[in-house]
Tab-separated table of C-alpha atoms in Angstrom:
chain	number	residue	atom	x	y	z
A	5	UNK	CA	-37.801	77.805	-19.566
A	6	UNK	CA	-36.811	75.221	-16.823
A	7	UNK	CA	-37.781	71.705	-17.053
A	8	UNK	CA	-39.179	70.171	-13.762
A	9	UNK	CA	-40.505	67.062	-12.574
A	10	UNK	CA	-43.532	66.916	-10.120
A	11	UNK	CA	-44.192	63.896	-7.964
A	12	UNK	CA	-47.660	64.064	-6.371
A	13	UNK	CA	-48.579	61.819	-3.225
A	14	UNK	CA	-51.590	60.751	-1.173
A	15	UNK	CA	-54.830	63.021	-1.766
A	16	UNK	CA	-52.877	65.227	-4.127
A	17	UNK	CA	-52.022	62.273	-6.322
A	18	UNK	CA	-55.540	61.128	-6.226
A	19	UNK	CA	-56.958	64.476	-7.148
A	20	UNK	CA	-54.272	64.894	-9.917
A	21	UNK	CA	-54.940	61.516	-11.388
A	22	UNK	CA	-51.327	60.930	-11.890
A	23	UNK	CA	-48.159	60.177	-9.744
A	24	UNK	CA	-45.869	62.302	-11.856
A	25	UNK	CA	-46.007	65.269	-14.314
A	26	UNK	CA	-43.133	66.794	-16.198
A	27	UNK	CA	-43.246	70.501	-17.446
A	28	UNK	CA	-41.503	73.653	-18.441
A	29	UNK	CA	-41.817	76.554	-16.302
A	30	UNK	CA	-40.467	80.196	-16.433
A	31	UNK	CA	-36.965	80.488	-15.042
A	32	UNK	CA	-37.878	82.827	-12.364
A	33	UNK	CA	-41.001	80.928	-11.162
A	34	UNK	CA	-41.341	80.659	-7.547
A	35	UNK	CA	-43.243	77.865	-5.355
A	36	UNK	CA	-46.166	80.173	-5.069
A	37	UNK	CA	-46.173	80.882	-8.779
A	38	UNK	CA	-46.136	77.063	-9.386
A	39	UNK	CA	-49.013	76.447	-7.148
A	40	UNK	CA	-50.930	79.110	-8.880
A	41	UNK	CA	-50.256	77.585	-12.252
A	42	UNK	CA	-51.306	74.243	-11.218
A	43	UNK	CA	-54.464	75.524	-9.604
A	44	UNK	CA	-55.195	77.098	-12.898
A	45	UNK	CA	-54.222	74.302	-15.181
A	46	UNK	CA	-55.606	71.332	-13.165
A	47	UNK	CA	-59.147	72.393	-11.548
A	48	UNK	CA	-59.242	69.203	-9.531
A	49	UNK	CA	-56.064	70.595	-7.561
A	50	UNK	CA	-57.222	74.089	-6.976
A	51	UNK	CA	-58.433	73.505	-3.547
A	52	UNK	CA	-55.375	71.389	-2.658
A	53	UNK	CA	-53.086	74.136	-3.637
A	54	UNK	CA	-54.129	76.191	-0.632
A	55	UNK	CA	-52.745	73.633	1.897
A	56	UNK	CA	-50.139	71.647	-0.035
A	57	UNK	CA	-46.702	70.881	1.240
A	58	UNK	CA	-44.120	71.500	-1.427
A	59	UNK	CA	-40.546	70.022	-1.600
A	60	UNK	CA	-37.912	71.029	-3.929
A	61	UNK	CA	-35.121	68.600	-4.549
A	62	UNK	CA	-36.274	66.586	-1.351
A	63	UNK	CA	-36.190	69.654	1.065
A	64	UNK	CA	-39.410	71.476	2.202
A	65	UNK	CA	-39.662	74.706	0.193
A	66	UNK	CA	-41.899	77.787	0.759
A	67	UNK	CA	-43.708	80.308	-1.381
A	68	UNK	CA	-40.964	82.704	-2.132
A	69	UNK	CA	-38.368	80.018	-3.248
A	70	UNK	CA	-37.383	80.178	-6.807
A	71	UNK	CA	-37.405	76.830	-8.459
A	72	UNK	CA	-34.015	75.880	-9.997
A	73	UNK	CA	-33.732	73.958	-13.421
A	74	UNK	CA	-34.467	70.326	-13.392
A	75	UNK	CA	-35.940	70.394	-9.955
A	76	UNK	CA	-37.716	67.404	-8.511
A	77	UNK	CA	-40.776	68.923	-6.810
A	78	UNK	CA	-42.874	66.901	-4.424
A	79	UNK	CA	-46.601	67.932	-3.511
A	80	UNK	CA	-48.377	66.353	-0.647
A	81	UNK	CA	-50.596	66.852	2.378
A	82	UNK	CA	-49.194	66.979	5.995
A	83	UNK	CA	-47.364	63.578	6.662
A	84	UNK	CA	-49.031	60.846	8.642
A	85	UNK	CA	-46.524	58.096	8.845
A	86	UNK	CA	-45.717	55.800	11.750
B	7	UNK	CA	-16.426	57.350	20.121
B	8	UNK	CA	-16.045	58.282	16.444
B	9	UNK	CA	-19.574	59.010	14.885
B	10	UNK	CA	-18.201	57.181	11.764
B	11	UNK	CA	-18.456	53.776	13.430
B	12	UNK	CA	-21.747	54.335	15.038
B	13	UNK	CA	-24.476	52.424	13.177
B	14	UNK	CA	-27.491	54.248	11.654
B	15	UNK	CA	-30.097	52.310	9.836
B	16	UNK	CA	-33.045	53.794	7.958
B	17	UNK	CA	-35.294	52.251	5.638
B	18	UNK	CA	-38.651	51.991	3.857
B	19	UNK	CA	-39.665	48.569	3.266
B	20	UNK	CA	-42.462	46.225	2.244
B	21	UNK	CA	-41.210	43.357	4.420
B	22	UNK	CA	-41.973	42.365	8.026
B	23	UNK	CA	-40.197	44.354	10.594
B	24	UNK	CA	-37.688	42.147	12.283
B	25	UNK	CA	-36.877	43.404	15.829
B	26	UNK	CA	-34.303	40.829	16.547
B	27	UNK	CA	-32.252	41.505	13.515
B	28	UNK	CA	-32.590	45.303	13.836
B	29	UNK	CA	-31.623	45.343	17.534
B	30	UNK	CA	-28.537	43.446	16.547
B	31	UNK	CA	-27.615	45.775	13.865
B	32	UNK	CA	-27.507	48.689	16.355
B	33	UNK	CA	-25.770	46.868	19.219
B	34	UNK	CA	-21.945	47.606	19.770
B	35	UNK	CA	-19.599	45.924	22.193
B	36	UNK	CA	-20.152	49.008	24.307
B	37	UNK	CA	-23.875	48.844	24.288
B	38	UNK	CA	-25.748	47.998	27.296
B	39	UNK	CA	-29.272	49.413	26.845
B	40	UNK	CA	-31.732	49.736	23.909
B	41	UNK	CA	-35.158	51.702	23.796
B	42	UNK	CA	-37.324	50.546	20.964
B	43	UNK	CA	-40.547	51.986	19.904
B	44	UNK	CA	-43.038	50.270	17.670
B	45	UNK	CA	-46.215	51.286	16.263
B	46	UNK	CA	-48.907	48.838	15.214
B	47	UNK	CA	-52.054	48.979	13.094
B	48	UNK	CA	-54.841	49.427	15.649
B	49	UNK	CA	-57.963	47.383	14.721
B	50	UNK	CA	-60.161	48.991	17.342
B	51	UNK	CA	-59.799	52.686	18.190
B	52	UNK	CA	-61.558	54.187	21.148
B	53	UNK	CA	-60.031	57.707	21.629
B	54	UNK	CA	-61.718	60.481	19.636
B	55	UNK	CA	-63.927	59.021	16.824
B	56	UNK	CA	-64.285	55.401	18.053
B	57	UNK	CA	-64.123	53.079	15.119
B	58	UNK	CA	-62.774	49.801	13.570
B	59	UNK	CA	-60.208	49.462	11.000
B	60	UNK	CA	-59.838	46.815	8.373
B	61	UNK	CA	-56.332	47.818	7.186
B	62	UNK	CA	-54.084	50.690	6.404
B	63	UNK	CA	-52.275	51.317	3.158
B	64	UNK	CA	-49.078	53.243	3.426
B	65	UNK	CA	-47.265	55.190	0.764
B	66	UNK	CA	-43.975	57.030	0.744
B	67	UNK	CA	-41.989	59.519	-1.095
B	68	UNK	CA	-39.178	57.010	-0.739
B	69	UNK	CA	-35.882	58.761	-1.414
B	70	UNK	CA	-36.868	61.899	0.392
B	71	UNK	CA	-38.280	59.726	3.333
B	72	UNK	CA	-34.860	58.081	3.624
B	73	UNK	CA	-33.111	61.564	3.716
B	74	UNK	CA	-35.518	62.692	6.382
B	75	UNK	CA	-35.087	59.634	8.473
B	76	UNK	CA	-31.266	60.406	8.178
B	77	UNK	CA	-31.986	63.941	9.348
B	78	UNK	CA	-34.037	62.663	12.423
B	79	UNK	CA	-31.075	60.318	13.325
B	80	UNK	CA	-28.577	63.452	13.123
B	81	UNK	CA	-31.066	65.397	15.245
B	82	UNK	CA	-31.177	62.569	17.788
B	83	UNK	CA	-27.383	62.332	17.884
B	84	UNK	CA	-27.151	66.200	18.203
B	85	UNK	CA	-29.473	66.021	21.259
B	86	UNK	CA	-28.164	62.991	22.961
B	87	UNK	CA	-24.421	62.467	22.453
B	88	UNK	CA	-24.485	59.073	24.361
B	89	UNK	CA	-26.468	57.481	21.668
B	90	UNK	CA	-24.555	54.587	19.933
B	91	UNK	CA	-26.864	53.022	17.407
B	92	UNK	CA	-30.084	54.298	15.753
B	93	UNK	CA	-32.500	52.322	13.666
B	94	UNK	CA	-35.550	54.025	11.830
B	95	UNK	CA	-37.878	51.691	9.800
B	96	UNK	CA	-41.213	52.205	8.186
B	97	UNK	CA	-43.098	49.451	6.644
B	98	UNK	CA	-45.429	50.402	3.694
B	99	UNK	CA	-48.027	48.677	1.562
B	100	UNK	CA	-51.316	47.193	2.969
B	101	UNK	CA	-50.954	46.471	6.755
B	102	UNK	CA	-53.444	44.599	9.035
B	103	UNK	CA	-54.325	45.139	12.622
B	104	UNK	CA	-51.854	44.147	15.087
B	105	UNK	CA	-48.883	44.412	12.464
B	106	UNK	CA	-45.908	46.491	13.495
B	107	UNK	CA	-45.656	49.380	11.065
B	108	UNK	CA	-42.781	51.497	12.201
B	109	UNK	CA	-39.870	51.017	14.363
B	110	UNK	CA	-37.378	53.464	16.273
B	111	UNK	CA	-34.498	51.872	18.117
B	112	UNK	CA	-31.812	53.762	20.193
B	113	UNK	CA	-28.972	52.279	22.078
B	114	UNK	CA	-26.334	53.465	24.436
B	115	UNK	CA	-23.986	52.049	26.992
B	116	UNK	CA	-26.446	52.666	29.867
B	117	UNK	CA	-30.214	53.266	30.234
B	118	UNK	CA	-30.035	56.471	32.092
B	119	UNK	CA	-28.495	58.839	29.207
B	120	UNK	CA	-31.370	59.433	27.056
B	121	UNK	CA	-32.460	56.097	25.115
B	122	UNK	CA	-35.937	56.394	26.049
B	123	UNK	CA	-36.111	60.060	25.363
B	124	UNK	CA	-34.288	59.610	21.969
B	125	UNK	CA	-36.723	56.788	20.873
B	126	UNK	CA	-39.705	59.091	21.757
B	127	UNK	CA	-38.082	62.025	19.844
B	128	UNK	CA	-37.683	59.966	16.920
B	129	UNK	CA	-41.173	58.616	16.599
B	130	UNK	CA	-42.533	62.284	17.082
B	131	UNK	CA	-40.289	63.716	14.448
B	132	UNK	CA	-40.944	60.901	12.000
B	133	UNK	CA	-44.566	61.797	12.217
B	134	UNK	CA	-43.803	65.543	11.457
B	135	UNK	CA	-41.252	65.477	8.654
B	136	UNK	CA	-40.772	62.108	7.040
B	137	UNK	CA	-43.031	61.978	3.810
B	138	UNK	CA	-45.220	59.040	4.422
B	139	UNK	CA	-48.883	58.842	4.264
B	140	UNK	CA	-51.582	56.227	5.221
B	141	UNK	CA	-55.161	55.572	4.094
B	142	UNK	CA	-57.410	53.878	6.356
B	143	UNK	CA	-60.090	51.343	5.230
B	144	UNK	CA	-62.803	50.642	7.644
B	145	UNK	CA	-66.250	48.874	7.592
B	146	UNK	CA	-67.522	52.463	7.085
B	147	UNK	CA	-65.513	53.392	4.157
B	148	UNK	CA	-61.979	54.872	3.529
B	149	UNK	CA	-60.157	58.080	4.315
B	150	UNK	CA	-56.720	59.457	4.074
B	151	UNK	CA	-55.130	60.073	7.624
B	152	UNK	CA	-53.634	63.500	7.606
B	153	UNK	CA	-51.073	64.922	9.942
B	154	UNK	CA	-51.147	68.510	11.190
B	155	UNK	CA	-47.593	69.372	11.274
B	156	UNK	CA	-46.344	72.063	8.802
B	157	UNK	CA	-42.527	71.962	8.421
B	158	UNK	CA	-40.596	75.108	8.838
B	159	UNK	CA	-37.853	76.266	6.702
B	160	UNK	CA	-34.627	74.171	7.273
B	161	UNK	CA	-36.558	71.166	8.438
C	16	UNK	CA	-61.024	47.181	29.276
C	17	UNK	CA	-61.234	44.325	31.603
C	18	UNK	CA	-57.812	43.754	33.193
C	19	UNK	CA	-58.533	40.053	32.974
C	20	UNK	CA	-57.851	40.020	29.313
C	21	UNK	CA	-54.747	42.041	29.280
C	22	UNK	CA	-51.741	39.945	28.549
C	23	UNK	CA	-48.974	39.887	31.133
C	24	UNK	CA	-45.998	37.723	30.438
C	25	UNK	CA	-43.014	37.228	32.905
C	26	UNK	CA	-40.299	34.630	32.582
C	27	UNK	CA	-36.893	33.670	33.633
C	28	UNK	CA	-35.369	31.735	30.749
C	29	UNK	CA	-32.110	30.307	29.553
C	30	UNK	CA	-33.358	30.763	25.937
C	31	UNK	CA	-32.789	33.628	23.555
C	32	UNK	CA	-35.136	36.535	24.066
C	33	UNK	CA	-37.235	36.824	20.874
C	34	UNK	CA	-38.446	40.300	20.529
C	35	UNK	CA	-40.731	39.535	17.584
C	36	UNK	CA	-42.630	36.868	19.536
C	37	UNK	CA	-42.943	38.732	22.804
C	38	UNK	CA	-44.260	41.809	20.870
C	39	UNK	CA	-46.911	39.788	19.346
C	40	UNK	CA	-47.861	38.355	22.583
C	41	UNK	CA	-48.608	41.852	24.090
C	42	UNK	CA	-50.240	43.134	21.059
C	43	UNK	CA	-54.013	43.465	21.243
C	44	UNK	CA	-56.462	44.663	18.418
C	45	UNK	CA	-56.633	47.867	20.277
C	46	UNK	CA	-52.872	48.233	20.575
C	47	UNK	CA	-51.157	51.022	18.542
C	48	UNK	CA	-47.904	51.550	20.295
C	49	UNK	CA	-45.114	49.574	22.133
C	50	UNK	CA	-42.165	50.658	24.175
C	51	UNK	CA	-39.455	47.961	24.556
C	52	UNK	CA	-36.326	48.147	26.822
C	53	UNK	CA	-33.684	45.668	26.359
C	54	UNK	CA	-30.457	45.411	28.234
C	55	UNK	CA	-27.322	43.633	26.702
C	56	UNK	CA	-24.145	42.356	27.999
C	57	UNK	CA	-21.619	45.323	27.499
C	58	UNK	CA	-18.147	44.107	26.353
C	59	UNK	CA	-16.601	47.421	27.004
C	60	UNK	CA	-17.461	49.494	29.719
C	61	UNK	CA	-16.072	53.204	30.004
C	62	UNK	CA	-18.325	54.684	32.743
C	63	UNK	CA	-16.761	54.436	36.359
C	64	UNK	CA	-14.266	51.724	36.522
C	65	UNK	CA	-13.440	51.225	32.815
C	66	UNK	CA	-12.953	47.506	31.910
C	67	UNK	CA	-13.809	44.809	29.531
C	68	UNK	CA	-16.095	41.890	30.141
C	69	UNK	CA	-15.700	38.413	28.709
C	70	UNK	CA	-19.102	37.250	29.862
C	71	UNK	CA	-21.771	37.439	32.531
C	72	UNK	CA	-23.312	34.675	34.478
C	73	UNK	CA	-26.733	35.127	35.785
C	74	UNK	CA	-28.652	33.273	38.614
C	75	UNK	CA	-31.994	33.733	39.985
C	76	UNK	CA	-34.459	32.738	42.790
C	77	UNK	CA	-36.638	31.704	40.075
C	78	UNK	CA	-40.047	31.208	41.682
C	79	UNK	CA	-39.694	34.324	43.790
C	80	UNK	CA	-38.440	36.271	40.918
C	81	UNK	CA	-41.482	35.483	38.828
C	82	UNK	CA	-43.683	36.564	41.645
C	83	UNK	CA	-41.794	39.923	42.011
C	84	UNK	CA	-42.102	40.247	38.016
C	85	UNK	CA	-45.742	39.920	38.361
C	86	UNK	CA	-45.642	42.555	41.315
C	87	UNK	CA	-43.682	45.000	38.996
C	88	UNK	CA	-46.411	44.323	36.212
C	89	UNK	CA	-49.167	45.217	38.847
C	90	UNK	CA	-47.236	48.336	39.848
C	91	UNK	CA	-47.046	49.399	36.241
C	92	UNK	CA	-50.714	48.947	35.621
C	93	UNK	CA	-51.577	50.872	38.956
C	94	UNK	CA	-49.489	53.779	37.734
C	95	UNK	CA	-50.552	53.844	34.096
C	96	UNK	CA	-53.981	52.547	33.545
C	97	UNK	CA	-53.659	52.950	29.769
C	98	UNK	CA	-51.064	49.969	29.524
C	99	UNK	CA	-52.552	47.010	27.815
C	100	UNK	CA	-49.896	44.400	27.483
C	101	UNK	CA	-46.625	43.828	29.657
C	102	UNK	CA	-43.790	41.432	29.113
C	103	UNK	CA	-41.031	41.106	31.499
C	104	UNK	CA	-38.289	38.609	30.667
C	105	UNK	CA	-34.878	37.883	32.163
C	106	UNK	CA	-32.461	35.443	30.554
C	107	UNK	CA	-30.068	33.725	32.865
C	108	UNK	CA	-26.905	31.502	32.425
C	109	UNK	CA	-23.592	32.490	30.714
C	110	UNK	CA	-24.077	35.309	28.402
C	111	UNK	CA	-21.595	36.958	26.187
C	112	UNK	CA	-21.266	40.693	24.911
C	113	UNK	CA	-23.966	42.076	22.695
C	114	UNK	CA	-26.599	39.420	23.970
C	115	UNK	CA	-29.808	40.629	25.225
C	116	UNK	CA	-30.310	39.742	28.731
C	117	UNK	CA	-33.502	41.356	29.830
C	118	UNK	CA	-36.694	42.764	28.075
C	119	UNK	CA	-39.484	44.997	29.350
C	120	UNK	CA	-42.217	45.633	26.793
C	121	UNK	CA	-45.304	47.698	27.544
C	122	UNK	CA	-48.136	48.415	24.996
C	123	UNK	CA	-50.864	50.821	24.813
C	124	UNK	CA	-53.373	52.338	22.223
C	125	UNK	CA	-51.260	55.438	21.731
C	126	UNK	CA	-47.656	56.413	22.331
C	127	UNK	CA	-48.636	59.398	24.567
C	128	UNK	CA	-50.277	57.767	27.599
C	129	UNK	CA	-47.196	56.322	29.313
C	130	UNK	CA	-45.615	53.475	27.311
C	131	UNK	CA	-42.119	54.784	27.564
C	132	UNK	CA	-42.325	55.799	31.183
C	133	UNK	CA	-43.880	52.364	31.954
C	134	UNK	CA	-41.046	50.513	30.355
C	135	UNK	CA	-38.496	52.617	32.096
C	136	UNK	CA	-40.287	52.199	35.427
C	137	UNK	CA	-40.188	48.382	34.807
C	138	UNK	CA	-36.447	47.977	34.259
C	139	UNK	CA	-35.750	50.126	37.182
C	140	UNK	CA	-38.054	48.118	39.494
C	141	UNK	CA	-36.632	44.825	38.234
C	142	UNK	CA	-33.103	46.024	39.121
C	143	UNK	CA	-34.638	46.809	42.599
C	144	UNK	CA	-36.801	44.008	43.824
C	145	UNK	CA	-36.608	40.936	41.407
C	146	UNK	CA	-33.968	38.447	42.988
C	147	UNK	CA	-31.450	37.857	40.066
C	148	UNK	CA	-27.719	38.311	40.390
C	149	UNK	CA	-24.855	38.467	37.984
C	150	UNK	CA	-21.196	37.435	38.242
C	151	UNK	CA	-18.887	39.183	35.831
C	152	UNK	CA	-15.892	37.435	34.295
C	153	UNK	CA	-13.159	39.656	32.779
C	154	UNK	CA	-9.622	39.399	31.690
C	155	UNK	CA	-8.711	40.795	35.205
C	156	UNK	CA	-10.802	38.217	37.242
C	157	UNK	CA	-14.289	37.751	38.217
C	158	UNK	CA	-16.655	39.313	40.747
C	159	UNK	CA	-20.327	39.562	41.625
C	160	UNK	CA	-22.092	42.615	40.665
C	161	UNK	CA	-24.152	43.815	43.596
C	162	UNK	CA	-27.013	46.291	43.524
C	163	UNK	CA	-27.478	49.010	46.253
C	164	UNK	CA	-31.144	48.766	46.654
C	165	UNK	CA	-32.502	47.565	50.124
C	166	UNK	CA	-36.264	46.661	49.668
C	167	UNK	CA	-38.691	48.053	52.189
C	168	UNK	CA	-41.532	46.183	54.055
C	169	UNK	CA	-44.319	45.369	51.707
C	170	UNK	CA	-42.029	45.457	48.555
D	12	UNK	CA	-39.204	23.487	66.954
D	13	UNK	CA	-40.106	24.840	63.431
D	14	UNK	CA	-38.723	23.008	60.399
D	15	UNK	CA	-37.339	25.535	57.676
D	16	UNK	CA	-35.664	25.436	54.515
D	17	UNK	CA	-32.893	28.057	53.603
D	18	UNK	CA	-32.041	28.932	50.087
D	19	UNK	CA	-28.720	30.840	49.423
D	20	UNK	CA	-27.754	32.771	46.453
D	21	UNK	CA	-24.829	34.532	44.777
D	22	UNK	CA	-22.181	35.490	47.225
D	23	UNK	CA	-24.119	34.157	50.185
D	24	UNK	CA	-24.286	30.756	48.317
D	25	UNK	CA	-20.570	30.696	47.485
D	26	UNK	CA	-19.715	31.601	51.232
D	27	UNK	CA	-21.991	28.980	52.595
D	28	UNK	CA	-20.697	26.449	50.246
D	29	UNK	CA	-24.133	24.999	49.603
D	30	UNK	CA	-27.322	26.222	47.852
D	31	UNK	CA	-29.904	24.938	50.391
D	32	UNK	CA	-29.934	23.989	54.173
D	33	UNK	CA	-32.668	22.524	56.186
D	34	UNK	CA	-32.832	22.999	59.907
D	35	UNK	CA	-35.067	23.154	63.013
D	36	UNK	CA	-35.331	26.345	64.782
D	37	UNK	CA	-37.235	27.552	67.901
D	38	UNK	CA	-40.843	28.499	67.288
D	39	UNK	CA	-40.503	32.031	68.207
D	40	UNK	CA	-37.315	32.786	66.282
D	41	UNK	CA	-37.046	36.129	64.291
D	42	UNK	CA	-35.142	36.877	61.177
D	43	UNK	CA	-32.722	38.690	63.315
D	44	UNK	CA	-32.384	35.593	65.440
D	45	UNK	CA	-31.822	33.285	62.450
D	46	UNK	CA	-29.076	35.560	61.103
D	47	UNK	CA	-27.403	35.470	64.633
D	48	UNK	CA	-27.645	31.716	64.563
D	49	UNK	CA	-26.055	31.414	61.074
D	50	UNK	CA	-23.339	33.912	61.957
D	51	UNK	CA	-22.617	31.615	64.907
D	52	UNK	CA	-22.960	28.258	63.262
D	53	UNK	CA	-21.221	29.144	59.945
D	54	UNK	CA	-18.261	31.291	60.441
D	55	UNK	CA	-17.933	31.877	56.708
D	56	UNK	CA	-21.314	33.678	56.772
D	57	UNK	CA	-20.744	35.864	59.788
D	58	UNK	CA	-19.857	38.950	57.996
D	59	UNK	CA	-22.460	38.384	55.144
D	60	UNK	CA	-25.054	38.279	57.900
D	61	UNK	CA	-24.617	42.018	58.523
D	62	UNK	CA	-25.958	43.018	55.195
D	63	UNK	CA	-27.964	40.040	53.886
D	64	UNK	CA	-31.443	40.302	52.401
D	65	UNK	CA	-33.841	37.930	53.816
D	66	UNK	CA	-37.112	36.625	52.163
D	67	UNK	CA	-39.789	34.434	54.109
D	68	UNK	CA	-41.984	32.558	51.920
D	69	UNK	CA	-40.679	34.714	48.883
D	70	UNK	CA	-41.468	38.140	50.521
D	71	UNK	CA	-38.753	40.331	51.732
D	72	UNK	CA	-38.693	39.830	55.530
D	73	UNK	CA	-37.184	42.137	58.268
D	74	UNK	CA	-35.337	41.637	61.502
D	75	UNK	CA	-38.350	41.571	63.787
D	76	UNK	CA	-40.541	39.170	61.718
D	77	UNK	CA	-41.108	35.801	63.362
D	78	UNK	CA	-40.408	32.890	61.084
D	79	UNK	CA	-43.535	30.611	60.593
D	80	UNK	CA	-43.343	26.684	60.443
D	81	UNK	CA	-42.022	25.187	57.201
D	82	UNK	CA	-40.868	28.593	55.896
D	83	UNK	CA	-38.872	28.898	52.694
D	84	UNK	CA	-36.265	31.373	53.597
D	85	UNK	CA	-34.092	33.098	50.902
D	86	UNK	CA	-30.702	34.797	51.750
D	87	UNK	CA	-28.997	36.845	49.207
D	88	UNK	CA	-27.075	40.166	48.632
D	89	UNK	CA	-28.924	43.205	46.928
D	90	UNK	CA	-30.126	42.083	43.611
D	91	UNK	CA	-28.309	42.995	40.332
D	92	UNK	CA	-30.433	41.603	37.541
D	93	UNK	CA	-31.039	43.253	34.234
């Protein structure tokens, strides 16, 4: 299993009810797999997982990417700074 | 000019944005022109859904936001080689109408080699890829402002 | 919006140009974006006749310069009706490298309705019709910088 | 005769050796006529009068314009502010 740290922001943070979450995931889990796991484990995030942006180690990551050990994973809606 | 001596400033801060200090930090002896963009909290919006705003509350994924600001600066230098200094600053926290929230400053020797275009590019890219979000609080309630840009692989 | 309540600032001054104060003066509750141009004294010039500069000394035909700055602001408003506030400031006297000498600031509700273009137009027009001149003092001597624009009737 | 006030700037001021000059000119004198008079009266200005910009009451004025009474007349090279 790989240990990873999740960071939630904006609407995702509010729906998750927490800023961070640490968990162990299978070594071959992809971004898509992680989104499915969260949609399943945290019902409040189910809808958000359809449109969430995901980052792995502070770079945007896409569905097929495999998550490395000790990854820092960000999850958030499209950005709206400025 | 060696890229290594060209000033690049990027920061996420809760403090007031000081244009005088930032301009000074991106001015070299060879600098003759600066284009600066600032965004402010609009208290009264007329375009689209006309409404008033009490305040905005910003949050950021700070370490990633700083890395993406650095990337925006690198993209600017790749597109406009004349650019000397670049400052990219986002203020976060609770911000009221008329308050500057963001600044992009680009300097060069002359005004006709891209400073205006570079500053415009900088604010457009910040709003696409730098992980910052704002929640708007108005007399009618509150809502998260969401962008519509989906970053592509490599961005 | 009524033109009468839109702030327009123009001045010829011997004092430091304070970007923070000027930006605040051209920010309305409906303002969400500002484009600011500043020019600085270049201590090292590479384009054209490469040379160093010790300082510039500016003089102005002050009352006419203020009238022509007002005209530049009017031209900006005629071209970009979205513009809310305009500041046009020229510092005069003896000014050293890295010092901001001129500022054009234009504000609007949004960044995509002409603020960058308006600021660019403002500095271009200032350098065409506003009666200000500079004398350059360098290690090799001194000379008056002369423009090349001949105003046309009605300008 | 019309009384007028001349204001010189930049190179014109330096060549004239003064910032201001008051004089009486014929009532029908044009900008062109005034430039010719100055080229004649002040030899140091002769060359400058070929390319000088002239303003009458703070508006750019051209050769054929007749100068009104009590005019404030500016004379200077092309501007170089910024």
